[in-house]
PDB file of C-alpha atoms in Angstrom:
ATOM      1  CA  UNK Z 124       0.000   0.000   0.000  1.00  0.00           C
ATOM      2  CA  UNK Z 125       1.234   3.479  -0.885  1.00  0.00           C
ATOM      3  CA  UNK Z 126       0.510   6.408   1.412  1.00  0.00           C
ATOM      4  CA  UNK Z 127       0.946  10.015   0.259  1.00  0.00           C
ATOM      5  CA  UNK Z 128       1.228  12.885   2.700  1.00  0.00           C
ATOM      6  CA  UNK Z 129       0.846  16.483   1.608  1.00  0.00           C
ATOM      7  CA  UNK Z 130       2.067  19.428   3.633  1.00  0.00           C
ATOM      8  CA  UNK Z 131      -0.831  21.897   3.284  1.00  0.00           C
ATOM      9  CA  UNK Z 132       1.325  24.860   4.250  1.00  0.00           C
ATOM     10  CA  UNK Z 133       3.923  24.032   1.583  1.00  0.00           C
ATOM     11  CA  UNK Z 134       1.206  23.398  -1.001  1.00  0.00           C
ATOM     12  CA  UNK Z 135      -0.428  26.756  -0.222  1.00  0.00           C
ATOM     13  CA  UNK Z 136       2.918  28.532  -0.512  1.00  0.00           C
ATOM     14  CA  UNK Z 137       3.640  26.918  -3.899  1.00  0.00           C
ATOM     15  CA  UNK Z 138       0.153  27.823  -5.098  1.00  0.00           C
ATOM     16  CA  UNK Z 139       0.468  31.456  -3.990  1.00  0.00           C
ATOM     17  CA  UNK Z 140       3.891  31.780  -5.646  1.00  0.00           C
ATOM     18  CA  UNK Z 141       2.443  30.514  -8.923  1.00  0.00           C
ATOM     19  CA  UNK Z 142      -0.422  33.007  -8.685  1.00  0.00           C
ATOM     20  CA  UNK Z 143       2.067  35.858  -8.085  1.00  0.00           C
ATOM     21  CA  UNK Z 144       4.142  34.795 -11.092  1.00  0.00           C
ATOM     22  CA  UNK Z 145       1.035  34.654 -13.277  1.00  0.00           C
ATOM     23  CA  UNK Z 146      -0.056  38.124 -12.185  1.00  0.00           C
ATOM     24  CA  UNK Z 147       3.427  39.515 -12.838  1.00  0.00           C
ATOM     25  CA  UNK Z 148       3.414  38.007 -16.351  1.00  0.00           C
ATOM     26  CA  UNK Z 149       0.009  39.563 -17.034  1.00  0.00           C
ATOM     27  CA  UNK Z 150       1.169  42.945 -15.748  1.00  0.00           C
ATOM     28  CA  UNK Z 151       4.246  42.818 -17.963  1.00  0.00           C
ATOM     29  CA  UNK Z 152       2.114  42.134 -21.027  1.00  0.00           C
ATOM     30  CA  UNK Z 153       0.514  45.568 -20.759  1.00  0.00           C
ATOM     31  CA  UNK Z 154       2.775  48.173 -22.361  1.00  0.00           C
ATOM     32  CA  UNK Z 155       0.699  51.285 -21.713  1.00  0.00           C
ATOM     33  CA  UNK Z 156      -1.913  52.186 -19.147  1.00  0.00           C
ATOM     34  CA  UNK Z 157      -4.739  54.586 -19.842  1.00  0.00           C
ATOM     35  CA  UNK Z 158      -6.170  56.881 -17.151  1.00  0.00           C
ATOM     36  CA  UNK Z 159      -8.631  54.214 -16.013  1.00  0.00           C
ATOM     37  CA  UNK Z 160      -5.842  51.670 -15.545  1.00  0.00           C
ATOM     38  CA  UNK Z 161      -3.638  54.230 -13.776  1.00  0.00           C
ATOM     39  CA  UNK Z 162      -6.455  54.882 -11.311  1.00  0.00           C
ATOM     40  CA  UNK Z 163      -6.884  51.129 -10.798  1.00  0.00           C
ATOM     41  CA  UNK Z 164      -3.157  50.500 -10.357  1.00  0.00           C
ATOM     42  CA  UNK Z 165      -2.744  53.316  -7.826  1.00  0.00           C
ATOM     43  CA  UNK Z 166      -6.155  52.939  -6.190  1.00  0.00           C
ATOM     44  CA  UNK Z 167      -6.445  56.728  -6.391  1.00  0.00           C
ATOM     45  CA  UNK Z 168      -8.993  59.086  -7.902  1.00  0.00           C
ATOM     46  CA  UNK Z 169      -8.071  61.179 -10.924  1.00  0.00           C
ATOM     47  CA  UNK Z 170      -8.119  64.314  -8.752  1.00  0.00           C
ATOM     48  CA  UNK Z 171      -5.667  62.744  -6.267  1.00  0.00           C
ATOM     49  CA  UNK Z 172      -3.374  61.609  -9.075  1.00  0.00           C
ATOM     50  CA  UNK Z 173      -3.289  65.133 -10.466  1.00  0.00           C
ATOM     51  CA  UNK Z 174      -2.749  66.641  -7.041  1.00  0.00           C
ATOM     52  CA  UNK Z 175       0.068  64.344  -5.945  1.00  0.00           C
ATOM     53  CA  UNK Z 176       2.207  63.406  -8.954  1.00  0.00           C
ATOM     54  CA  UNK Z 177       0.633  63.919 -12.398  1.00  0.00           C
ATOM     55  CA  UNK Z 178       2.320  67.289 -12.950  1.00  0.00           C
ATOM     56  CA  UNK Z 179       5.718  66.079 -11.717  1.00  0.00           C
ATOM     57  CA  UNK Z 180       8.062  66.510 -14.711  1.00  0.00           C
ATOM     58  CA  UNK Z 181       9.521  63.041 -14.048  1.00  0.00           C
ATOM     59  CA  UNK Z 182       6.133  61.323 -14.251  1.00  0.00           C
ATOM     60  CA  UNK Z 183       6.080  59.394 -17.570  1.00  0.00           C
ATOM     61  CA  UNK Z 184       3.084  60.255 -19.728  1.00  0.00           C
ATOM     62  CA  UNK Z 185       2.101  61.259 -23.228  1.00  0.00           C
ATOM     63  CA  UNK Z 186      -1.087  62.357 -24.910  1.00  0.00           C
ATOM     64  CA  UNK Z 187      -2.514  61.068 -28.195  1.00  0.00           C
ATOM     65  CA  UNK Z 188      -5.362  63.287 -29.333  1.00  0.00           C
ATOM     66  CA  UNK Z 189      -7.421  63.705 -26.156  1.00  0.00           C
ATOM     67  CA  UNK Z 190      -6.281  60.527 -24.359  1.00  0.00           C
ATOM     68  CA  UNK Z 191      -3.415  60.182 -21.878  1.00  0.00           C
ATOM     69  CA  UNK Z 192      -1.167  57.116 -21.964  1.00  0.00           C
ATOM     70  CA  UNK Z 193       1.321  55.999 -19.350  1.00  0.00           C
ATOM     71  CA  UNK Z 194       4.184  53.545 -20.059  1.00  0.00           C
ATOM     72  CA  UNK Z 195       3.462  50.731 -17.582  1.00  0.00           C
ATOM     73  CA  UNK Z 196       7.024  49.784 -16.572  1.00  0.00           C
ATOM     74  CA  UNK Z 197       8.202  53.397 -16.215  1.00  0.00           C
ATOM     75  CA  UNK Z 198       5.083  54.346 -14.258  1.00  0.00           C
ATOM     76  CA  UNK Z 199       5.564  51.442 -11.877  1.00  0.00           C
ATOM     77  CA  UNK Z 200       9.160  52.525 -11.212  1.00  0.00           C
ATOM     78  CA  UNK Z 201       8.148  56.174 -10.785  1.00  0.00           C
ATOM     79  CA  UNK Z 202       5.273  55.316  -8.426  1.00  0.00           C
ATOM     80  CA  UNK Z 203       7.473  53.186  -6.192  1.00  0.00           C
ATOM     81  CA  UNK Z 204      10.073  55.957  -5.989  1.00  0.00           C
ATOM     82  CA  UNK Z 205       7.346  58.563  -5.400  1.00  0.00           C
ATOM     83  CA  UNK Z 206       5.689  56.464  -2.664  1.00  0.00           C
ATOM     84  CA  UNK Z 207       8.995  55.939  -0.874  1.00  0.00           C
ATOM     85  CA  UNK Z 208       9.631  59.691  -0.890  1.00  0.00           C
ATOM     86  CA  UNK Z 209       6.081  60.393   0.182  1.00  0.00           C
ATOM     87  CA  UNK Z 210       6.392  58.012   3.146  1.00  0.00           C
ATOM     88  CA  UNK Z 211       9.525  59.816   4.318  1.00  0.00           C
ATOM     89  CA  UNK Z 212       7.669  63.129   4.162  1.00  0.00           C
ATOM     90  CA  UNK Z 213       4.724  61.583   6.009  1.00  0.00           C
ATOM     91  CA  UNK Z 214       6.938  60.258   8.793  1.00  0.00           C
ATOM     92  CA  UNK Z 215       8.642  63.628   9.150  1.00  0.00           C
ATOM     93  CA  UNK Z 216       5.305  65.437   9.235  1.00  0.00           C
ATOM     94  CA  UNK Z 217       3.942  62.947  11.757  1.00  0.00           C
ATOM     95  CA  UNK Z 218       6.965  63.426  14.061  1.00  0.00           C
ATOM     96  CA  UNK Z 219       6.751  67.199  13.743  1.00  0.00           C
ATOM     97  CA  UNK Z 220       3.089  67.050  14.743  1.00  0.00           C
ATOM     98  CA  UNK Z 221       3.885  65.176  17.971  1.00  0.00           C
TER      99      UNK Z 221
END
């Protein structure tokens, strides 16, 4: 008789890693975001995007006719850098308020 034991924790970890890899592959397939996708990716409203980083000269964007496009890879890199800088400012502001 053959008995098979499965470590549920290990199986869950393998499954989650595969899901992450699949999501990353899907994200890399998209070359440009439109405004709707930018809002989804940042979980921010259009007004917040414009207020916080849209007008930053380093923010990658271009306009074709009346529609804005954002290079996905460059936007991701910019947003991570922007968020890291924003967190530092938030921490400083929070300490100053105390």
